[in-house]
mmCIF file of C-alpha atoms in Angstrom:
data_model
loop_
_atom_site.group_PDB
_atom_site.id
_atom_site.type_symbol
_atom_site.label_atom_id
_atom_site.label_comp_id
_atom_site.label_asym_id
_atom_site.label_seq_id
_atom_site.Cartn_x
_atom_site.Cartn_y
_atom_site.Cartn_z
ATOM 1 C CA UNK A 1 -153.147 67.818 113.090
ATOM 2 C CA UNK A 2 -151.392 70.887 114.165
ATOM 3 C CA UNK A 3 -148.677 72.451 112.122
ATOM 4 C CA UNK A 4 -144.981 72.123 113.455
ATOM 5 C CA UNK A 5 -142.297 74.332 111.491
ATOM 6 C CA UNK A 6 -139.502 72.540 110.066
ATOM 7 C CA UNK A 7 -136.157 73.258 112.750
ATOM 8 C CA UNK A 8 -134.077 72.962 110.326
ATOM 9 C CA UNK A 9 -134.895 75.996 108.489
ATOM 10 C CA UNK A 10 -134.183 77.898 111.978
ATOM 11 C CA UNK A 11 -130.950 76.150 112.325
ATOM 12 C CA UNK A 12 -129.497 77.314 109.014
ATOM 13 C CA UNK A 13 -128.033 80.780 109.921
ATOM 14 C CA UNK A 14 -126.412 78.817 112.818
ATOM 15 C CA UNK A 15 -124.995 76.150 110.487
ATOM 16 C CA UNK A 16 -123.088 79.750 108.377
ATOM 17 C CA UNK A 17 -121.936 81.156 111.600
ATOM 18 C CA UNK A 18 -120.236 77.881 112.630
ATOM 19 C CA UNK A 19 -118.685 76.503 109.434
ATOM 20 C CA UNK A 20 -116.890 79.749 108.865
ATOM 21 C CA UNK A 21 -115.980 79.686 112.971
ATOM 22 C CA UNK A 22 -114.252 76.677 112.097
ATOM 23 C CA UNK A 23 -113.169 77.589 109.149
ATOM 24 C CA UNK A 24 -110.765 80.407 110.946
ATOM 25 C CA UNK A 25 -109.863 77.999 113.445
ATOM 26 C CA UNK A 26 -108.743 75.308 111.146
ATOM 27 C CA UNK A 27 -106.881 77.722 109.230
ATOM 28 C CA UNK A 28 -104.900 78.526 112.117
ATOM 29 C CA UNK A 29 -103.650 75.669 112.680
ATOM 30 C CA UNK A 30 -103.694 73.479 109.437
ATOM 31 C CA UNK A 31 -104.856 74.973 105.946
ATOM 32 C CA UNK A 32 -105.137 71.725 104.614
ATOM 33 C CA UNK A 33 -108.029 71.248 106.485
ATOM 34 C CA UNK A 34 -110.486 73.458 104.201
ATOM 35 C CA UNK A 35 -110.535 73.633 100.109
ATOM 36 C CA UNK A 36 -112.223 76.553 99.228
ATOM 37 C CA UNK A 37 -113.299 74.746 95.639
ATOM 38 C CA UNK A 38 -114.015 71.074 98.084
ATOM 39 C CA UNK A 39 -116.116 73.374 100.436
ATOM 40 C CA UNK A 40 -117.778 75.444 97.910
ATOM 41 C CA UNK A 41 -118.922 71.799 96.130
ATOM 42 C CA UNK A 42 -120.473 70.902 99.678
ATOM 43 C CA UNK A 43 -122.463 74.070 99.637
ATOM 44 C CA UNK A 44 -123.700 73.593 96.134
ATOM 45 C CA UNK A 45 -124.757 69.940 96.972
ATOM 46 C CA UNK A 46 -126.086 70.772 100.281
ATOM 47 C CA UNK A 47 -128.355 73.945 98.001
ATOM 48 C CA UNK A 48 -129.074 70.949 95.528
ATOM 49 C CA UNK A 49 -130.923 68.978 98.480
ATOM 50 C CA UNK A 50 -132.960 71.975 99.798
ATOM 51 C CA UNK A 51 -134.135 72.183 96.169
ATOM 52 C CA UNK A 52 -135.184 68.363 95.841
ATOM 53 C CA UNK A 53 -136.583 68.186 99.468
ATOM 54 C CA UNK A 54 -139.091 71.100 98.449
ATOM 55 C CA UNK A 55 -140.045 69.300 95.297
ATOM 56 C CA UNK A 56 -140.973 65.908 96.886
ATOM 57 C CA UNK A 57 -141.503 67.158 99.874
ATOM 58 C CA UNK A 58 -145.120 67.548 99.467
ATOM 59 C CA UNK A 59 -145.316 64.007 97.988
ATOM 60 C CA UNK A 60 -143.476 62.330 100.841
ATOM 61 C CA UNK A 61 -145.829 64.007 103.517
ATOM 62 C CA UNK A 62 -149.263 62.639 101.722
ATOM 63 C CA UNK A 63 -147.688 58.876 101.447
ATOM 64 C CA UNK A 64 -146.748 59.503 105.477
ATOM 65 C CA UNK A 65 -150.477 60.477 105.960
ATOM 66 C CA UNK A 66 -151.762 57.928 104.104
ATOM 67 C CA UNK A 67 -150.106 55.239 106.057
ATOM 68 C CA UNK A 68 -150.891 57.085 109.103
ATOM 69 C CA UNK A 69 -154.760 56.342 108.538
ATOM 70 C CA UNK A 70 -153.768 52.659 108.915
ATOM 71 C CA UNK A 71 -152.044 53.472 112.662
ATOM 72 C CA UNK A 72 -152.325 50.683 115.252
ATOM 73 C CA UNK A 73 -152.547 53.209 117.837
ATOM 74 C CA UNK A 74 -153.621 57.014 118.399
ATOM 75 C CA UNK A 75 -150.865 58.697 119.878
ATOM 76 C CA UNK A 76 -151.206 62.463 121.459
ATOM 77 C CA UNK A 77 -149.072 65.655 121.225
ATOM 78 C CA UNK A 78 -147.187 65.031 124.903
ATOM 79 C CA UNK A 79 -143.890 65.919 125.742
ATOM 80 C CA UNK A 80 -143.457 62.426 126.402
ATOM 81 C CA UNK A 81 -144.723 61.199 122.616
ATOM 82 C CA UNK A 82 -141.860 63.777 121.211
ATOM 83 C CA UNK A 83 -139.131 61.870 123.571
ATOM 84 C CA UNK A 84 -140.281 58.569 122.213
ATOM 85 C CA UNK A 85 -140.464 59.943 118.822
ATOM 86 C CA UNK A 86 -137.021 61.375 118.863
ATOM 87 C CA UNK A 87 -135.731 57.728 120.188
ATOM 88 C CA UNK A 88 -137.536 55.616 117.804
ATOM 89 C CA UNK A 89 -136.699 57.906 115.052
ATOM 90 C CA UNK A 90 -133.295 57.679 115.695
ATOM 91 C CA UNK A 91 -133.057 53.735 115.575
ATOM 92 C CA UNK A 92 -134.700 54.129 111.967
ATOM 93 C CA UNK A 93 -132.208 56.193 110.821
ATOM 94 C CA UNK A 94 -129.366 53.813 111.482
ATOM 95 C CA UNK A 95 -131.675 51.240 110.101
ATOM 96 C CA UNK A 96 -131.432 53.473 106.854
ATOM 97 C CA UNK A 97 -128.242 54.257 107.404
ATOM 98 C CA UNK A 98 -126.454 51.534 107.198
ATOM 99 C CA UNK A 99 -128.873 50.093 104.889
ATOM 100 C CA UNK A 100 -127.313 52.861 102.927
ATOM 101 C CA UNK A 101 -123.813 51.197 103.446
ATOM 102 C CA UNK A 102 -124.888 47.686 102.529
ATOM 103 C CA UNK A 103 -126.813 48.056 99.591
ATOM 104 C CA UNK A 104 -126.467 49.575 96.222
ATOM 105 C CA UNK A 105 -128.962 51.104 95.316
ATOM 106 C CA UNK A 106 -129.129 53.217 98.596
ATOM 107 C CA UNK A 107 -125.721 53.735 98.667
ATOM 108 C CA UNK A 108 -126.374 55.255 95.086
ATOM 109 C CA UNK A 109 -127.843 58.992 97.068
ATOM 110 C CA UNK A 110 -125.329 58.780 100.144
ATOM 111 C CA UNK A 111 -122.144 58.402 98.473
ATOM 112 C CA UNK A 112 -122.579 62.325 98.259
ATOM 113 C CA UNK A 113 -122.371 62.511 101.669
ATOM 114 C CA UNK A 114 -119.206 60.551 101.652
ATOM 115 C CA UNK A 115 -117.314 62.317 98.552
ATOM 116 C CA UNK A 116 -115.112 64.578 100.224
ATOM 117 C CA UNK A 117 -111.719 64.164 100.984
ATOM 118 C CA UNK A 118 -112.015 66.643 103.985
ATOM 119 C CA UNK A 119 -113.687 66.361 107.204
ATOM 120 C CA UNK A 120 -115.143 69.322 108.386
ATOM 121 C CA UNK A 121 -118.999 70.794 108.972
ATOM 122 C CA UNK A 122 -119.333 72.081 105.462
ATOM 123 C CA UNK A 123 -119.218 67.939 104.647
ATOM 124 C CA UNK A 124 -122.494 68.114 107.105
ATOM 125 C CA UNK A 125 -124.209 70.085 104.509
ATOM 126 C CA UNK A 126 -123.110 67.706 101.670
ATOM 127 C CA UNK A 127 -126.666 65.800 101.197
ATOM 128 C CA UNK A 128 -128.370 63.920 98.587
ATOM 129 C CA UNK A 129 -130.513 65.147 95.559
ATOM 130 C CA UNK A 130 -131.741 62.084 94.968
ATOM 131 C CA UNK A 131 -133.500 60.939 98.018
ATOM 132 C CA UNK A 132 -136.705 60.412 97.034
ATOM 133 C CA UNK A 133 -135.437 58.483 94.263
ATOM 134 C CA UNK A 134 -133.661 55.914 96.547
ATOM 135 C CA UNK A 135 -137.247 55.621 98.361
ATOM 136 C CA UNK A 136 -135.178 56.759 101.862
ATOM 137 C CA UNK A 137 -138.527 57.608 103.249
ATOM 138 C CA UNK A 138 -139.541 54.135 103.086
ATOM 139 C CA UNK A 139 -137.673 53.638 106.515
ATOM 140 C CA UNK A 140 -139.975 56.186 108.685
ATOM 141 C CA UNK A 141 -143.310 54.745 107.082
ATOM 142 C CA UNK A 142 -143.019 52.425 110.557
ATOM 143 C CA UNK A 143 -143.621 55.319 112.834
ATOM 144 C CA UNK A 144 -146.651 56.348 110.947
ATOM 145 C CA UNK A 145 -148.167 52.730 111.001
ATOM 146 C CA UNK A 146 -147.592 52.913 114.470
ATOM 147 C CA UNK A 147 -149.273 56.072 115.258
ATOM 148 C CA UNK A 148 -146.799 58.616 115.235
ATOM 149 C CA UNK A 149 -148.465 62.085 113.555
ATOM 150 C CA UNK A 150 -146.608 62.855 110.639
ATOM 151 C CA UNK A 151 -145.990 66.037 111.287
ATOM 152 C CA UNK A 152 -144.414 65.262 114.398
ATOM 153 C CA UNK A 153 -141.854 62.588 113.005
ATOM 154 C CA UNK A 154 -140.607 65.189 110.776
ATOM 155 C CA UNK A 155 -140.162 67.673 113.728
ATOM 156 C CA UNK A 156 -137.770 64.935 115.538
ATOM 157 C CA UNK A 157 -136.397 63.877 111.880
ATOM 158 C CA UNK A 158 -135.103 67.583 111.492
ATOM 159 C CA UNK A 159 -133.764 67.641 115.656
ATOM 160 C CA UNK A 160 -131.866 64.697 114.367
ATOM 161 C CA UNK A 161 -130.152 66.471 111.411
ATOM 162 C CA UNK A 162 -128.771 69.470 113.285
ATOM 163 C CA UNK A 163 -127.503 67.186 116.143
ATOM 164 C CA UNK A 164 -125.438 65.399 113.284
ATOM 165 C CA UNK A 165 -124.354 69.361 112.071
ATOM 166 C CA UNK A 166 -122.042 69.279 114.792
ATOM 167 C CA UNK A 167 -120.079 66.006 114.836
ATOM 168 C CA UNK A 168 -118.504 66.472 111.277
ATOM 169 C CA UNK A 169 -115.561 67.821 112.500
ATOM 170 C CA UNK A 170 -111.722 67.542 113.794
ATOM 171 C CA UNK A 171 -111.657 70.449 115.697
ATOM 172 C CA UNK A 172 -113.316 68.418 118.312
ATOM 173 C CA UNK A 173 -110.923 65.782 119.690
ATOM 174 C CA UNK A 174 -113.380 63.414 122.455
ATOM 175 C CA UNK A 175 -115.855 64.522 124.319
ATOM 176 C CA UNK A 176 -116.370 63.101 128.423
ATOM 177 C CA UNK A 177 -116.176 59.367 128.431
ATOM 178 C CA UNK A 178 -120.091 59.291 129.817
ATOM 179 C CA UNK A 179 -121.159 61.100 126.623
ATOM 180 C CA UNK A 180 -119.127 59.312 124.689
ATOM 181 C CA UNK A 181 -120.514 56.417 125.647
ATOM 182 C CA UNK A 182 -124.167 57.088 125.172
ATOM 183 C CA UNK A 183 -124.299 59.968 122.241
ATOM 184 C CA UNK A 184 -122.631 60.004 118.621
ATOM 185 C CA UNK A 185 -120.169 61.940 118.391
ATOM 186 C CA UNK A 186 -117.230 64.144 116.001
ATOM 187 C CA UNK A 187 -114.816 61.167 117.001
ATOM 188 C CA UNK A 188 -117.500 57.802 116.540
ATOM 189 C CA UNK A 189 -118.491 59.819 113.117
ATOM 190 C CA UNK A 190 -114.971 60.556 111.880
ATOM 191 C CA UNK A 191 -114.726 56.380 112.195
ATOM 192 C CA UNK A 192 -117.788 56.396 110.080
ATOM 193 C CA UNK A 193 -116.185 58.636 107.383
ATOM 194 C CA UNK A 194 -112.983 57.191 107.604
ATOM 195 C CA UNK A 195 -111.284 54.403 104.624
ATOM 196 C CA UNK A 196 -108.977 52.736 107.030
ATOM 197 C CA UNK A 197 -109.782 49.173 106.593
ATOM 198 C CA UNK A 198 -110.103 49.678 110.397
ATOM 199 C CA UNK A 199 -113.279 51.763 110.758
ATOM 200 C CA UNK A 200 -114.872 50.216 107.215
ATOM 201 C CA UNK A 201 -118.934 49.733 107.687
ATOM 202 C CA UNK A 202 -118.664 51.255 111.515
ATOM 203 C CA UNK A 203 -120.855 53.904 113.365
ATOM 204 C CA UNK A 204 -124.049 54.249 111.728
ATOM 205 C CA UNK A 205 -125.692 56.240 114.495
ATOM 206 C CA UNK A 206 -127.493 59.528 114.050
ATOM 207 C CA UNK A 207 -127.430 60.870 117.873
ATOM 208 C CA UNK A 208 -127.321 58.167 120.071
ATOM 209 C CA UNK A 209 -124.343 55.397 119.207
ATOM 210 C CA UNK A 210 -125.637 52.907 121.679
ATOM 211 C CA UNK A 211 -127.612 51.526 118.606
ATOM 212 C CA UNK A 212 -123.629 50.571 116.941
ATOM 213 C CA UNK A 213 -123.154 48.982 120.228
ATOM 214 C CA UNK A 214 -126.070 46.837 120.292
ATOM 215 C CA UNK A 215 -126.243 45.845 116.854
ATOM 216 C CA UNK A 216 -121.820 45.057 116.310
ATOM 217 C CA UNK A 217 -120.970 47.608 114.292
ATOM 218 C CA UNK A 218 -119.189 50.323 116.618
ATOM 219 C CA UNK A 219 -115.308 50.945 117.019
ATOM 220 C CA UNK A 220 -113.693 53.830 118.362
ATOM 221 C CA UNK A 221 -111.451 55.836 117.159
ATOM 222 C CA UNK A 222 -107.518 54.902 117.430
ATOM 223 C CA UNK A 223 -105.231 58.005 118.139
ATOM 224 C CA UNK A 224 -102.835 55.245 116.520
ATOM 225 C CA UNK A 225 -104.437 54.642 113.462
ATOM 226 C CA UNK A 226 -105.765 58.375 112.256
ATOM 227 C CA UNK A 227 -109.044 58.538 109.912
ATOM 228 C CA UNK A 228 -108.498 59.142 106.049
ATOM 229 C CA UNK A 229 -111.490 60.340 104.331
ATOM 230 C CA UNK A 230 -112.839 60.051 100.585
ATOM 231 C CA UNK A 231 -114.132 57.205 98.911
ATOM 232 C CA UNK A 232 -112.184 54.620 96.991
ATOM 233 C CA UNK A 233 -112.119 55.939 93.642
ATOM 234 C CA UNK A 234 -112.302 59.484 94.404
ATOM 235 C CA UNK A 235 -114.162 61.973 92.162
ATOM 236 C CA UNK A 236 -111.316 63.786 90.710
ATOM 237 C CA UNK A 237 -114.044 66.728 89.967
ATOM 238 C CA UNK A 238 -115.669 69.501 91.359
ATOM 239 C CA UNK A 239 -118.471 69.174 89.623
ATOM 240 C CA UNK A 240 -121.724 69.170 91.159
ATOM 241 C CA UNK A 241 -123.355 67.224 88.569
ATOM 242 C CA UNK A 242 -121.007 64.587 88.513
ATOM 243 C CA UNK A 243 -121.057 64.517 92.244
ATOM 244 C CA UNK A 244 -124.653 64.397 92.777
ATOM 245 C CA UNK A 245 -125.114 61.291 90.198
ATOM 246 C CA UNK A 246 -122.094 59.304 89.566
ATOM 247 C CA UNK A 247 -122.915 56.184 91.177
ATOM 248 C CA UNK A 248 -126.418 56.328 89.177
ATOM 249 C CA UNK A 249 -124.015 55.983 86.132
ATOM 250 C CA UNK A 250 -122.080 53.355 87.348
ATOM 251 C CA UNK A 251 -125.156 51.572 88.501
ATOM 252 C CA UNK A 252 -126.710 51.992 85.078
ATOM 253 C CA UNK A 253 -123.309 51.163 83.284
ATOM 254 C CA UNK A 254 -122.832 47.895 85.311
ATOM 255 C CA UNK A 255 -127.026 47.227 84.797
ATOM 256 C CA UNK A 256 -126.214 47.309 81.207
ATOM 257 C CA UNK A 257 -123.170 45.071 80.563
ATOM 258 C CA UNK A 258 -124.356 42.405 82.950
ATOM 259 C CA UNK A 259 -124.999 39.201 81.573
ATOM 260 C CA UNK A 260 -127.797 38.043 83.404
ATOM 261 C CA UNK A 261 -130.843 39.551 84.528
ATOM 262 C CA UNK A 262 -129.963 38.433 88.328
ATOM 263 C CA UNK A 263 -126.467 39.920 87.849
ATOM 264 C CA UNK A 264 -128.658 42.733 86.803
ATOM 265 C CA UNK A 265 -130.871 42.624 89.837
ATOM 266 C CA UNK A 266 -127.467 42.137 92.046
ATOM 267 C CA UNK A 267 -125.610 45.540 90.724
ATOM 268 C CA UNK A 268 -128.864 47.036 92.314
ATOM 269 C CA UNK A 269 -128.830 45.184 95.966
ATOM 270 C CA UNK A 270 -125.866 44.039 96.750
ATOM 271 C CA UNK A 271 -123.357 45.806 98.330
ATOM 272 C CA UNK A 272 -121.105 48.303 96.298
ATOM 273 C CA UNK A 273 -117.891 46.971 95.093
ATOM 274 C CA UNK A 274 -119.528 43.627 94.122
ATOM 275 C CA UNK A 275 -119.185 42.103 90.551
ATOM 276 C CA UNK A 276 -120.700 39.620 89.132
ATOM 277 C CA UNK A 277 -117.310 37.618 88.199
ATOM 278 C CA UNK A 278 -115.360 38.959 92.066
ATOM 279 C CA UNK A 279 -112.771 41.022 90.107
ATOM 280 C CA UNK A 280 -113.641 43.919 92.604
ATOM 281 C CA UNK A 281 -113.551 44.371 96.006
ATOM 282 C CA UNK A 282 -115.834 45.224 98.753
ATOM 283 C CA UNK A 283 -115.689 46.259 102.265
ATOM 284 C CA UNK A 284 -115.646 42.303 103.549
ATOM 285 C CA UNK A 285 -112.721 41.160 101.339
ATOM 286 C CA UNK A 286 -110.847 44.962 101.833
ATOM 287 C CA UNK A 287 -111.265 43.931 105.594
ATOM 288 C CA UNK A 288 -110.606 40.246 105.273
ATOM 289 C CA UNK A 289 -107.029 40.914 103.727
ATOM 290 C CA UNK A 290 -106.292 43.478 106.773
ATOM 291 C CA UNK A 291 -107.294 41.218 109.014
ATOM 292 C CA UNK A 292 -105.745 38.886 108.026
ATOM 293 C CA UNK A 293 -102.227 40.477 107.549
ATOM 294 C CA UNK A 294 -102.706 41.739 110.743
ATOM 295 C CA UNK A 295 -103.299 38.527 112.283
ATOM 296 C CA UNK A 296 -99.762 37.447 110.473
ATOM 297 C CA UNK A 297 -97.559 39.983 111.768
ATOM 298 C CA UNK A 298 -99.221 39.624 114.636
ATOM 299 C CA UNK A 299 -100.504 42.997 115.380
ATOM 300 C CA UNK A 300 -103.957 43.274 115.756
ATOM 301 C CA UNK A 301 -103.690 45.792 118.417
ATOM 302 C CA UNK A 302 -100.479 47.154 117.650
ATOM 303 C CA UNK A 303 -99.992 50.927 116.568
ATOM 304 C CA UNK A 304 -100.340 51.164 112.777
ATOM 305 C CA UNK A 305 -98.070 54.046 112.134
ATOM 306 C CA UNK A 306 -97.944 53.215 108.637
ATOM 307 C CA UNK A 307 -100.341 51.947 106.218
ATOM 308 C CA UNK A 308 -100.538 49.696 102.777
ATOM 309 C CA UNK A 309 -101.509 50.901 99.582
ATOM 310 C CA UNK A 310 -104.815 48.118 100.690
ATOM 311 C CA UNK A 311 -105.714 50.365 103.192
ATOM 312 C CA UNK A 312 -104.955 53.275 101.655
ATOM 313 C CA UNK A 313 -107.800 52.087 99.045
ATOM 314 C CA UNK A 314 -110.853 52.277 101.090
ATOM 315 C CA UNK A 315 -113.577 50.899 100.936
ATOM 316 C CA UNK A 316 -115.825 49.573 98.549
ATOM 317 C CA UNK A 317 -119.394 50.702 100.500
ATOM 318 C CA UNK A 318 -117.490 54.038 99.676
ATOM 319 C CA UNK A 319 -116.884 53.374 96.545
ATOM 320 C CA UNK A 320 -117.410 55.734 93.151
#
């Protein structure tokens, strides 16, 4: 199996250059746009992640061969393979993705991703430490079965991370309607970070957003209705520690006070925000109550220049 370096590595420098390109940029025009303390947290986490990808690293590669000794098909080291690759590899990673949204236990590593209040490409570099722990690599283990090299879905797996790089930002407004209409991109992915009841559980896509339109779960962004970004109970910290594993302590807080062993079971896999007796919220009844106060005053599709302390809230598959 021939070796294929990681891209990512490469892309690193690049990732530097341009977060501090946008840094002077955003300063110029809004401050408020960078924390120095928010964006050295992102850095920290995204050093975290390096760390805990080397460590299981190794691991995660010899369970991808393994399963790749059970392929259904041999597949070669053409162009053509790398295309598909990149595709299929894509679809699994909004698979994961929203899986990520929709279920606890998942959401448990992401929520780092999501912590910020700011939207900017240091947030890109926010990433889990605790990956492996949420068994994310569970959702490639398809590829291998069906014959993809291991070494080359990790070569498409990292082309997929530094396309994302790019689209956390607002510096970006839209891109041409044709590529907005095919690729993700800074304004589909500021939906995807956003709280608005609007945008809640919207976007999954890694590069190519035709997988939200397929599967329901894409809406563009509204000039009217302008992302806010956090989660619902922000962290109120800096901490890195706290960052990295607060939702592991809520899960294991809520774990221990239920009082059943399926309430137990349900803190794991349901979605965040659920409860065992409904006295919190999640994304469908944050959503619900929009919806249906929009559908009340009657203004569905009318500008929302001002919002309720509801939607101000967020939502719950952002939730601390």
């Amino acid at each position: 199996m021939p070796h294929l370096p990681n891209p990512v590595d490469y892309a690193v420098p690049a990732f530097v250059l341009l977060v501090l390109a946008e840094m002077i940029v955003a300063w110029a025009k809004d401050r408020r746009r960078y924390c120095p303390r928010d964006t050295l947290t992102s850095l920290g986490l995204g050093l975290g992640s390096t760390v805990a990808g080397l460590l299981s690293g190794g691991l995660v590669f010899a369970m991808a061969s393994w399963v790749w000794q059970y392929r259904l098909f041999d597949i070669g080291w053409g162009w053509y393979w790398f295309a598909l690759a990149f595709v299929l590899d894509d679809l699994a990673y909004y698979v994961f993705h929203r899986a990520s949204h929709r279920v606890r236990w998942f959401w448990a590593s992401h929520v780092i991703h999501h912590s910020s209040q700011h939207y900017n490409l240091s947030t890109a570099l926010r990433q889990t430490w605790t990956g492996f722990v949420s068994f994310n690599f569970l959702f490639r283990l398809p590829l291998f079965l069906i014959g993809f090299p291991p070494a080359m879905v990790f070569f498409v797996a990292g082309l997929n991370l530094i396309y994302q790089f790019w689209i956390h930002t607002e510096v970006i407004g839209r891109m041409p309607r044709w590529f907005e209409a095919v690729m993700n991109t800074p304004s589909h992915h500021r939906v995807h970070h956003a709280t608005n009841a609007r945008y809640l559980d919207r976007n999954y896509a890694g590069v190519f957003i035709v997988w939200d339109k397929l599967f329901g779960t894409f809406e563009p962004e509204r000039d009217d209705d302008k992302p806010r970004y956090g989660i619902v109970k922000n962290l109120g910290s800096f901490n890195l520690l706290w960052a990295a594993f607060h939702e592991w302590i809520g899960i294991a807080r809520d774990v221990a006070a239920a009082p059943t062993w399926r309430a137990r079971l349900d803190y794991m896999i349901r979605p965040p925000g659920w409860s065992h007796d409904g006295s919190r919220d999640t994304s469908e009844t944050i959503k619900a109550r929009w919806q249906a106060r929009q559908q009340r005053e009657g203004a569905w599709n009318k500008p929302t220049s001002s919002s309720s302390a509801e939607d101000r809230a967020g939502a719950p598959s952002q939730a601390a």
